[in-house]
Short mmCIF file of N, CA and C in Angstrom, two decimals:
data_model
loop_
_atom_site.label_atom_id
_atom_site.label_comp_id
_atom_site.label_asym_id
_atom_site.label_seq_id
_atom_site.Cartn_x
_atom_site.Cartn_y
_atom_site.Cartn_z
N ASN A 1 59.00 -104.04 32.39
CA ASN A 1 59.04 -103.26 31.17
C ASN A 1 60.39 -103.50 30.50
N LEU A 2 60.38 -104.32 29.45
CA LEU A 2 61.59 -104.64 28.71
C LEU A 2 61.65 -103.78 27.45
N ILE A 3 62.87 -103.45 27.01
CA ILE A 3 63.03 -102.66 25.80
C ILE A 3 64.14 -103.23 24.94
N TYR A 4 63.86 -103.31 23.65
CA TYR A 4 64.88 -103.63 22.66
C TYR A 4 64.97 -102.43 21.74
N ALA A 5 66.17 -101.91 21.57
CA ALA A 5 66.40 -100.78 20.66
C ALA A 5 67.58 -101.13 19.79
N GLY A 6 67.31 -101.42 18.53
CA GLY A 6 68.40 -101.78 17.63
C GLY A 6 67.89 -102.34 16.33
N GLY A 7 68.81 -102.85 15.56
CA GLY A 7 68.48 -103.39 14.26
C GLY A 7 67.76 -104.73 14.34
N LEU A 8 66.98 -104.99 13.32
CA LEU A 8 66.26 -106.26 13.22
C LEU A 8 66.91 -107.15 12.17
N ASN A 9 67.98 -106.65 11.56
CA ASN A 9 68.67 -107.41 10.53
C ASN A 9 69.38 -108.62 11.14
N TYR A 10 69.95 -109.45 10.30
CA TYR A 10 70.58 -110.70 10.72
C TYR A 10 69.61 -111.58 11.50
N LYS A 11 68.36 -111.50 11.16
CA LYS A 11 67.29 -112.32 11.75
C LYS A 11 67.17 -112.17 13.27
N ARG A 12 67.57 -111.01 13.79
CA ARG A 12 67.37 -110.76 15.22
C ARG A 12 65.88 -110.75 15.57
N TYR A 13 65.05 -110.40 14.60
CA TYR A 13 63.60 -110.40 14.83
C TYR A 13 63.10 -111.78 15.21
N GLU A 14 63.75 -112.85 14.75
CA GLU A 14 63.32 -114.20 15.11
C GLU A 14 63.54 -114.46 16.61
N THR A 15 64.67 -114.00 17.12
CA THR A 15 64.95 -114.16 18.55
C THR A 15 64.00 -113.29 19.37
N LEU A 16 63.72 -112.08 18.89
CA LEU A 16 62.75 -111.22 19.58
C LEU A 16 61.37 -111.87 19.60
N SER A 17 61.00 -112.53 18.53
CA SER A 17 59.72 -113.23 18.47
C SER A 17 59.67 -114.37 19.49
N LEU A 18 60.77 -115.11 19.62
CA LEU A 18 60.84 -116.18 20.63
C LEU A 18 60.68 -115.59 22.04
N LEU A 19 61.34 -114.47 22.28
CA LEU A 19 61.23 -113.80 23.57
C LEU A 19 59.80 -113.34 23.80
N ALA A 20 59.18 -112.74 22.80
CA ALA A 20 57.81 -112.25 22.94
C ALA A 20 56.85 -113.39 23.27
N ARG A 21 57.03 -114.53 22.62
CA ARG A 21 56.17 -115.67 22.92
C ARG A 21 56.40 -116.20 24.33
N ALA A 22 57.65 -116.15 24.79
CA ALA A 22 57.96 -116.56 26.17
C ALA A 22 57.32 -115.59 27.16
N ILE A 23 57.34 -114.30 26.84
CA ILE A 23 56.70 -113.29 27.70
C ILE A 23 55.19 -113.54 27.75
N LYS A 24 54.60 -113.83 26.61
CA LYS A 24 53.16 -114.13 26.56
C LYS A 24 52.83 -115.30 27.48
N GLU A 25 53.62 -116.36 27.40
CA GLU A 25 53.41 -117.53 28.26
C GLU A 25 53.61 -117.17 29.73
N TYR A 26 54.65 -116.40 30.02
CA TYR A 26 54.90 -115.95 31.38
C TYR A 26 53.69 -115.17 31.92
N ASN A 27 53.20 -114.24 31.13
CA ASN A 27 52.05 -113.43 31.54
C ASN A 27 50.82 -114.29 31.78
N ASN A 28 50.63 -115.31 30.95
CA ASN A 28 49.48 -116.21 31.12
C ASN A 28 49.59 -117.05 32.38
N GLN A 29 50.82 -117.41 32.76
CA GLN A 29 51.04 -118.29 33.91
C GLN A 29 51.21 -117.51 35.22
N SER A 30 51.67 -116.30 35.15
CA SER A 30 52.05 -115.54 36.34
C SER A 30 50.86 -114.84 36.99
N THR A 31 50.87 -114.87 38.30
CA THR A 31 49.90 -114.09 39.07
C THR A 31 50.55 -112.78 39.53
N ASN A 32 51.85 -112.68 39.29
CA ASN A 32 52.60 -111.46 39.65
C ASN A 32 52.44 -110.41 38.56
N ALA A 33 53.30 -109.45 38.60
CA ALA A 33 53.29 -108.39 37.59
C ALA A 33 53.48 -108.97 36.19
N LYS A 34 52.93 -108.31 35.22
CA LYS A 34 53.04 -108.74 33.83
C LYS A 34 54.25 -108.07 33.19
N ALA A 35 54.79 -108.73 32.18
CA ALA A 35 55.94 -108.20 31.45
C ALA A 35 55.48 -107.74 30.07
N PHE A 36 56.24 -106.81 29.50
CA PHE A 36 55.95 -106.33 28.14
C PHE A 36 57.25 -105.90 27.49
N LEU A 37 57.41 -106.27 26.22
CA LEU A 37 58.60 -105.93 25.44
C LEU A 37 58.25 -104.87 24.41
N SER A 38 58.89 -103.71 24.54
CA SER A 38 58.76 -102.63 23.54
C SER A 38 59.95 -102.73 22.60
N ILE A 39 59.66 -102.76 21.30
CA ILE A 39 60.71 -102.94 20.29
C ILE A 39 60.81 -101.67 19.45
N TYR A 40 62.02 -101.11 19.42
CA TYR A 40 62.28 -99.89 18.64
C TYR A 40 63.37 -100.17 17.62
N SER A 41 63.11 -99.79 16.40
CA SER A 41 64.10 -99.92 15.34
C SER A 41 63.76 -98.89 14.26
N ILE A 42 64.78 -98.27 13.71
CA ILE A 42 64.55 -97.21 12.73
C ILE A 42 63.89 -97.74 11.47
N LYS A 43 64.35 -98.87 11.01
CA LYS A 43 63.81 -99.43 9.76
C LYS A 43 62.56 -100.25 10.06
N ARG A 44 61.45 -99.87 9.45
CA ARG A 44 60.19 -100.59 9.64
C ARG A 44 60.25 -101.92 8.89
N PRO A 45 60.01 -103.02 9.61
CA PRO A 45 60.09 -104.34 8.96
C PRO A 45 58.85 -104.63 8.12
N PRO A 46 58.95 -105.62 7.23
CA PRO A 46 57.78 -106.03 6.44
C PRO A 46 56.67 -106.60 7.34
N LYS A 47 55.45 -106.65 6.81
CA LYS A 47 54.29 -107.13 7.58
C LYS A 47 54.51 -108.52 8.15
N LYS A 48 55.16 -109.39 7.39
CA LYS A 48 55.43 -110.75 7.85
C LYS A 48 56.24 -110.74 9.14
N VAL A 49 57.23 -109.87 9.23
CA VAL A 49 58.07 -109.74 10.42
C VAL A 49 57.27 -109.06 11.54
N LEU A 50 56.49 -108.05 11.21
CA LEU A 50 55.67 -107.37 12.23
C LEU A 50 54.73 -108.35 12.93
N ARG A 51 54.18 -109.29 12.18
CA ARG A 51 53.29 -110.29 12.79
C ARG A 51 54.04 -111.13 13.83
N LYS A 52 55.33 -111.35 13.61
CA LYS A 52 56.14 -112.11 14.57
C LYS A 52 56.50 -111.26 15.80
N LEU A 53 56.62 -109.96 15.59
CA LEU A 53 57.04 -109.08 16.68
C LEU A 53 55.88 -108.59 17.55
N ASN A 54 54.72 -108.39 16.94
CA ASN A 54 53.57 -107.86 17.66
C ASN A 54 52.74 -109.02 18.22
N ILE A 55 52.98 -109.32 19.49
CA ILE A 55 52.26 -110.39 20.18
C ILE A 55 51.39 -109.71 21.24
N GLN A 56 50.08 -109.80 21.05
CA GLN A 56 49.16 -109.09 21.94
C GLN A 56 49.43 -109.41 23.41
N GLY A 57 49.56 -108.35 24.19
CA GLY A 57 49.80 -108.48 25.62
C GLY A 57 51.23 -108.82 25.99
N ALA A 58 52.13 -108.92 24.98
CA ALA A 58 53.51 -109.31 25.28
C ALA A 58 54.55 -108.41 24.63
N SER A 59 54.30 -107.97 23.38
CA SER A 59 55.31 -107.18 22.69
C SER A 59 54.69 -106.34 21.59
N GLU A 60 55.42 -105.28 21.23
CA GLU A 60 54.95 -104.43 20.14
C GLU A 60 56.13 -103.71 19.49
N PHE A 61 56.12 -103.69 18.16
CA PHE A 61 57.08 -102.89 17.41
C PHE A 61 56.56 -101.45 17.40
N LEU A 62 57.40 -100.50 17.86
CA LEU A 62 56.95 -99.12 18.03
C LEU A 62 57.68 -98.13 17.13
N GLY A 63 58.47 -98.62 16.18
CA GLY A 63 59.14 -97.73 15.24
C GLY A 63 60.48 -97.24 15.73
N GLY A 64 60.94 -96.17 15.12
CA GLY A 64 62.24 -95.60 15.45
C GLY A 64 62.12 -94.43 16.42
N LEU A 65 63.22 -94.11 17.04
CA LEU A 65 63.27 -92.99 17.99
C LEU A 65 64.46 -92.11 17.68
N ASN A 66 64.32 -90.81 17.93
CA ASN A 66 65.50 -89.95 17.85
C ASN A 66 66.32 -90.18 19.13
N ILE A 67 67.51 -89.61 19.17
CA ILE A 67 68.42 -89.89 20.28
C ILE A 67 67.84 -89.47 21.63
N GLU A 68 67.20 -88.32 21.69
CA GLU A 68 66.64 -87.86 22.96
C GLU A 68 65.50 -88.76 23.43
N ASP A 69 64.60 -89.12 22.52
CA ASP A 69 63.49 -90.01 22.90
C ASP A 69 63.99 -91.39 23.30
N LEU A 70 65.03 -91.86 22.63
CA LEU A 70 65.61 -93.16 22.97
C LEU A 70 66.16 -93.14 24.39
N LYS A 71 66.85 -92.07 24.75
CA LYS A 71 67.38 -91.95 26.12
C LYS A 71 66.25 -92.02 27.14
N VAL A 72 65.16 -91.33 26.86
CA VAL A 72 64.02 -91.33 27.77
C VAL A 72 63.46 -92.75 27.92
N LYS A 73 63.23 -93.42 26.78
CA LYS A 73 62.64 -94.77 26.81
C LYS A 73 63.56 -95.76 27.50
N LEU A 74 64.86 -95.67 27.25
CA LEU A 74 65.81 -96.57 27.91
C LEU A 74 65.80 -96.36 29.42
N ASN A 75 65.72 -95.11 29.84
CA ASN A 75 65.71 -94.83 31.28
C ASN A 75 64.40 -95.23 31.94
N GLU A 76 63.31 -95.23 31.19
CA GLU A 76 62.02 -95.65 31.74
C GLU A 76 61.92 -97.18 31.87
N ALA A 77 62.64 -97.90 31.04
CA ALA A 77 62.56 -99.36 31.02
C ALA A 77 63.21 -99.97 32.26
N ASP A 78 62.73 -101.16 32.60
CA ASP A 78 63.33 -101.90 33.71
C ASP A 78 64.48 -102.79 33.24
N ILE A 79 64.33 -103.36 32.04
CA ILE A 79 65.30 -104.34 31.54
C ILE A 79 65.59 -104.07 30.06
N PRO A 80 66.81 -103.64 29.74
CA PRO A 80 67.18 -103.56 28.33
C PRO A 80 67.49 -104.96 27.79
N VAL A 81 67.15 -105.19 26.53
CA VAL A 81 67.30 -106.51 25.92
C VAL A 81 68.26 -106.43 24.75
N HIS A 82 69.19 -107.38 24.72
CA HIS A 82 70.07 -107.55 23.57
C HIS A 82 69.82 -108.93 23.00
N VAL A 83 69.68 -109.02 21.68
CA VAL A 83 69.47 -110.33 21.05
C VAL A 83 70.39 -110.51 19.85
N GLU A 84 70.72 -111.76 19.60
CA GLU A 84 71.41 -112.17 18.39
C GLU A 84 70.64 -113.35 17.83
N SER A 85 70.80 -113.59 16.56
CA SER A 85 70.08 -114.67 15.89
C SER A 85 70.78 -116.02 16.12
N PHE A 86 69.98 -117.08 16.13
CA PHE A 86 70.50 -118.44 16.22
C PHE A 86 70.70 -119.05 14.83
N ASP A 87 70.37 -118.31 13.79
CA ASP A 87 70.52 -118.74 12.41
C ASP A 87 72.01 -118.84 12.08
N LEU A 88 72.44 -119.97 11.52
CA LEU A 88 73.87 -120.21 11.27
C LEU A 88 74.52 -119.14 10.39
N LYS A 89 73.84 -118.72 9.35
CA LYS A 89 74.39 -117.69 8.47
C LYS A 89 74.53 -116.36 9.22
N SER A 90 73.55 -116.04 10.05
CA SER A 90 73.61 -114.81 10.84
C SER A 90 74.71 -114.88 11.89
N ILE A 91 74.90 -116.04 12.50
CA ILE A 91 75.98 -116.21 13.49
C ILE A 91 77.32 -115.91 12.82
N GLU A 92 77.51 -116.45 11.65
CA GLU A 92 78.77 -116.23 10.94
C GLU A 92 78.96 -114.75 10.61
N SER A 93 77.89 -114.06 10.28
CA SER A 93 77.97 -112.64 9.93
C SER A 93 78.24 -111.75 11.14
N THR A 94 77.78 -112.16 12.32
CA THR A 94 77.90 -111.30 13.50
C THR A 94 78.91 -111.83 14.52
N ARG A 95 79.54 -112.92 14.20
CA ARG A 95 80.43 -113.62 15.15
C ARG A 95 81.49 -112.71 15.77
N LEU A 96 82.03 -111.78 14.99
CA LEU A 96 83.12 -110.94 15.49
C LEU A 96 82.71 -109.51 15.79
N SER A 97 81.46 -109.17 15.58
CA SER A 97 81.05 -107.77 15.79
C SER A 97 80.38 -107.59 17.14
N ILE A 98 80.54 -106.38 17.66
CA ILE A 98 79.95 -106.04 18.95
C ILE A 98 78.95 -104.92 18.73
N SER A 99 77.77 -105.10 19.25
CA SER A 99 76.70 -104.12 19.08
C SER A 99 77.10 -102.78 19.69
N THR A 100 76.80 -101.71 18.97
CA THR A 100 77.09 -100.37 19.48
C THR A 100 76.15 -99.99 20.62
N LYS A 101 75.06 -100.73 20.80
CA LYS A 101 74.11 -100.44 21.88
C LYS A 101 74.62 -100.93 23.24
N ILE A 102 75.57 -101.84 23.26
CA ILE A 102 76.00 -102.42 24.52
C ILE A 102 76.52 -101.38 25.51
N PRO A 103 77.44 -100.47 25.13
CA PRO A 103 77.87 -99.46 26.10
C PRO A 103 76.70 -98.62 26.63
N GLU A 104 75.77 -98.30 25.75
CA GLU A 104 74.60 -97.52 26.17
C GLU A 104 73.77 -98.30 27.19
N TYR A 105 73.56 -99.58 26.94
CA TYR A 105 72.82 -100.43 27.88
C TYR A 105 73.56 -100.53 29.21
N LEU A 106 74.88 -100.72 29.15
CA LEU A 106 75.67 -100.83 30.38
C LEU A 106 75.59 -99.55 31.21
N SER A 107 75.55 -98.41 30.54
CA SER A 107 75.54 -97.12 31.24
C SER A 107 74.27 -96.92 32.06
N LEU A 108 73.23 -97.67 31.75
CA LEU A 108 71.95 -97.52 32.46
C LEU A 108 71.99 -98.08 33.87
N GLY A 109 72.91 -98.99 34.14
CA GLY A 109 72.98 -99.63 35.45
C GLY A 109 71.74 -100.46 35.73
N LYS A 110 71.24 -101.12 34.70
CA LYS A 110 70.03 -101.95 34.83
C LYS A 110 70.39 -103.39 34.48
N PRO A 111 69.59 -104.34 34.93
CA PRO A 111 69.88 -105.73 34.58
C PRO A 111 69.57 -105.97 33.10
N ILE A 112 70.56 -106.39 32.35
CA ILE A 112 70.42 -106.61 30.91
C ILE A 112 70.07 -108.07 30.66
N LEU A 113 69.10 -108.28 29.78
CA LEU A 113 68.76 -109.62 29.32
C LEU A 113 69.37 -109.79 27.93
N ALA A 114 70.20 -110.82 27.75
CA ALA A 114 70.84 -111.08 26.46
C ALA A 114 70.49 -112.49 26.01
N ILE A 115 70.04 -112.60 24.77
CA ILE A 115 69.66 -113.91 24.23
C ILE A 115 70.36 -114.10 22.89
N GLY A 116 71.07 -115.19 22.76
CA GLY A 116 71.76 -115.48 21.51
C GLY A 116 72.79 -116.56 21.71
N PRO A 117 73.44 -116.96 20.61
CA PRO A 117 74.45 -118.01 20.69
C PRO A 117 75.72 -117.53 21.38
N LYS A 118 76.31 -118.43 22.12
CA LYS A 118 77.48 -118.13 22.93
C LYS A 118 78.68 -117.64 22.12
N GLU A 119 78.78 -118.10 20.86
CA GLU A 119 79.97 -117.79 20.07
C GLU A 119 79.96 -116.41 19.42
N VAL A 120 78.90 -115.64 19.57
CA VAL A 120 78.84 -114.30 19.00
C VAL A 120 79.52 -113.31 19.97
N ALA A 121 80.34 -112.42 19.42
CA ALA A 121 81.16 -111.51 20.23
C ALA A 121 80.35 -110.69 21.24
N SER A 122 79.20 -110.18 20.84
CA SER A 122 78.38 -109.39 21.77
C SER A 122 77.94 -110.22 22.97
N MET A 123 77.61 -111.47 22.73
CA MET A 123 77.20 -112.35 23.82
C MET A 123 78.38 -112.66 24.74
N LYS A 124 79.54 -112.85 24.16
CA LYS A 124 80.75 -113.09 24.97
C LYS A 124 81.04 -111.89 25.86
N LEU A 125 80.89 -110.69 25.29
CA LEU A 125 81.15 -109.47 26.06
C LEU A 125 80.20 -109.35 27.24
N LEU A 126 78.96 -109.77 27.04
CA LEU A 126 77.94 -109.61 28.08
C LEU A 126 77.87 -110.77 29.08
N GLU A 127 78.63 -111.84 28.86
CA GLU A 127 78.43 -113.06 29.64
C GLU A 127 78.52 -112.89 31.15
N ASN A 128 79.31 -111.96 31.64
CA ASN A 128 79.44 -111.79 33.10
C ASN A 128 78.66 -110.61 33.66
N VAL A 129 78.00 -109.85 32.78
CA VAL A 129 77.31 -108.64 33.26
C VAL A 129 75.84 -108.60 32.87
N ALA A 130 75.37 -109.63 32.18
CA ALA A 130 73.97 -109.70 31.76
C ALA A 130 73.45 -111.10 32.05
N TYR A 131 72.12 -111.21 32.10
CA TYR A 131 71.51 -112.52 32.22
C TYR A 131 71.45 -113.08 30.80
N CYS A 132 72.32 -114.04 30.52
CA CYS A 132 72.46 -114.57 29.16
C CYS A 132 71.73 -115.89 28.99
N ILE A 133 70.96 -115.96 27.94
CA ILE A 133 70.27 -117.20 27.56
C ILE A 133 70.86 -117.63 26.23
N TYR A 134 71.52 -118.80 26.24
CA TYR A 134 72.22 -119.27 25.05
C TYR A 134 71.47 -120.35 24.28
N ASP A 135 70.39 -120.83 24.82
CA ASP A 135 69.65 -121.91 24.19
C ASP A 135 68.23 -121.43 23.90
N LYS A 136 67.87 -121.38 22.63
CA LYS A 136 66.56 -120.83 22.29
C LYS A 136 65.41 -121.69 22.80
N SER A 137 65.66 -122.96 23.08
CA SER A 137 64.58 -123.82 23.60
C SER A 137 64.33 -123.60 25.09
N SER A 138 65.21 -122.85 25.76
CA SER A 138 65.03 -122.63 27.20
C SER A 138 64.67 -121.19 27.54
N ILE A 139 64.27 -120.41 26.56
CA ILE A 139 63.99 -118.99 26.82
C ILE A 139 62.91 -118.81 27.88
N TYR A 140 61.82 -119.54 27.77
CA TYR A 140 60.73 -119.37 28.74
C TYR A 140 61.20 -119.69 30.17
N ASN A 141 61.82 -120.85 30.35
CA ASN A 141 62.27 -121.25 31.70
C ASN A 141 63.29 -120.28 32.28
N GLU A 142 64.23 -119.86 31.44
CA GLU A 142 65.26 -118.92 31.90
C GLU A 142 64.65 -117.55 32.19
N LEU A 143 63.71 -117.14 31.38
CA LEU A 143 63.04 -115.85 31.59
C LEU A 143 62.32 -115.84 32.95
N CYS A 144 61.64 -116.92 33.26
CA CYS A 144 60.96 -117.03 34.56
C CYS A 144 61.96 -116.92 35.71
N LYS A 145 63.08 -117.62 35.60
CA LYS A 145 64.11 -117.55 36.65
C LYS A 145 64.62 -116.12 36.80
N PHE A 146 64.89 -115.49 35.67
CA PHE A 146 65.42 -114.12 35.69
C PHE A 146 64.43 -113.15 36.33
N PHE A 147 63.17 -113.22 35.94
CA PHE A 147 62.17 -112.32 36.49
C PHE A 147 62.00 -112.50 38.00
N GLU A 148 62.11 -113.72 38.49
CA GLU A 148 61.86 -114.01 39.90
C GLU A 148 63.08 -113.75 40.79
N ASP A 149 64.27 -113.73 40.23
CA ASP A 149 65.50 -113.63 41.03
C ASP A 149 65.95 -112.16 41.14
N LYS A 150 65.38 -111.46 42.09
CA LYS A 150 65.70 -110.03 42.28
C LYS A 150 67.16 -109.83 42.70
N LYS A 151 67.70 -110.77 43.46
CA LYS A 151 69.11 -110.67 43.89
C LYS A 151 70.03 -110.72 42.68
N ALA A 152 69.77 -111.66 41.76
CA ALA A 152 70.58 -111.75 40.54
C ALA A 152 70.46 -110.47 39.72
N GLN A 153 69.26 -109.91 39.65
CA GLN A 153 69.08 -108.66 38.92
C GLN A 153 69.91 -107.53 39.54
N GLU A 154 69.90 -107.45 40.86
CA GLU A 154 70.69 -106.42 41.55
C GLU A 154 72.18 -106.60 41.30
N ASP A 155 72.65 -107.85 41.36
CA ASP A 155 74.06 -108.13 41.09
C ASP A 155 74.44 -107.73 39.67
N LEU A 156 73.58 -108.04 38.71
CA LEU A 156 73.85 -107.68 37.32
C LEU A 156 73.85 -106.17 37.11
N MET A 157 73.00 -105.47 37.84
CA MET A 157 72.97 -104.01 37.75
C MET A 157 74.33 -103.45 38.16
N LYS A 158 74.87 -103.95 39.24
CA LYS A 158 76.16 -103.49 39.74
C LYS A 158 77.28 -103.84 38.76
N LYS A 159 77.25 -105.05 38.25
CA LYS A 159 78.30 -105.50 37.33
C LYS A 159 78.27 -104.71 36.01
N SER A 160 77.07 -104.45 35.52
CA SER A 160 77.00 -103.71 34.25
C SER A 160 77.48 -102.27 34.44
N ALA A 161 77.10 -101.65 35.55
CA ALA A 161 77.56 -100.28 35.81
C ALA A 161 79.07 -100.24 35.97
N LYS A 162 79.63 -101.23 36.66
CA LYS A 162 81.09 -101.28 36.83
C LYS A 162 81.79 -101.49 35.50
N MET A 163 81.27 -102.37 34.66
CA MET A 163 81.90 -102.58 33.36
C MET A 163 81.87 -101.30 32.53
N PHE A 164 80.76 -100.59 32.59
CA PHE A 164 80.68 -99.32 31.84
C PHE A 164 81.74 -98.35 32.33
N LEU A 165 81.85 -98.20 33.65
CA LEU A 165 82.84 -97.26 34.20
C LEU A 165 84.26 -97.69 33.86
N ASP A 166 84.52 -99.00 33.92
CA ASP A 166 85.87 -99.51 33.65
C ASP A 166 86.26 -99.44 32.18
N LYS A 167 85.31 -99.68 31.28
CA LYS A 167 85.66 -99.82 29.87
C LYS A 167 85.19 -98.70 28.96
N TYR A 168 84.12 -98.02 29.33
CA TYR A 168 83.49 -97.12 28.36
C TYR A 168 83.35 -95.67 28.79
N ASN A 169 83.72 -95.32 30.00
CA ASN A 169 83.54 -93.91 30.35
C ASN A 169 84.56 -93.05 29.63
N LYS A 170 84.33 -91.77 29.57
CA LYS A 170 85.16 -90.85 28.77
C LYS A 170 86.62 -90.84 29.19
N ASP A 171 86.89 -90.89 30.51
CA ASP A 171 88.29 -90.87 30.97
C ASP A 171 89.02 -92.12 30.49
N THR A 172 88.37 -93.27 30.58
CA THR A 172 89.00 -94.52 30.14
C THR A 172 89.26 -94.47 28.64
N LEU A 173 88.27 -94.01 27.88
CA LEU A 173 88.44 -93.93 26.42
C LEU A 173 89.56 -92.96 26.04
N ARG A 174 89.67 -91.87 26.77
CA ARG A 174 90.72 -90.89 26.49
C ARG A 174 92.11 -91.49 26.72
N ARG A 175 92.25 -92.29 27.81
CA ARG A 175 93.53 -92.91 28.11
C ARG A 175 93.92 -93.93 27.04
N LEU A 176 92.93 -94.56 26.42
CA LEU A 176 93.21 -95.58 25.42
C LEU A 176 93.55 -95.00 24.05
N THR A 177 93.24 -93.73 23.83
CA THR A 177 93.49 -93.14 22.50
C THR A 177 94.73 -92.27 22.49
#
């Protein structure tokens, strides 16, 4: 059970669509458990984008959530997903910004899946604590490796929880201000 909660701007929906298609292929090939990506975003995208996001048996755009419902959905999910666009203009726009969802994802102590170009700040931040896929042509192969490697998932869970405690907990933030 994968979850993406965030904006679809800067063509992030294109990366989510690539992931959804990889999940569809994984589900078609796998005899193990099936995967599904739930996508939450406050702003409803146009129909053209919805067609890219809603892949039967693999992903669905489910609208926006209030803060309490988002907490519930994040805690129910197995894998939080962070994506950035591979579009050159979008890379330039997001190169120095860090997603506000990252601390929230880290606090879950779950294995994070991150897909996007290496040069974007959010991807750099996640490189040692998430399973990062930097090449859009290898999403399916990398996704299969990630799903099958339970040890790597456990290691990432520990690393993400440690990063949250070290960088984002209230005591640390208080000391920095």
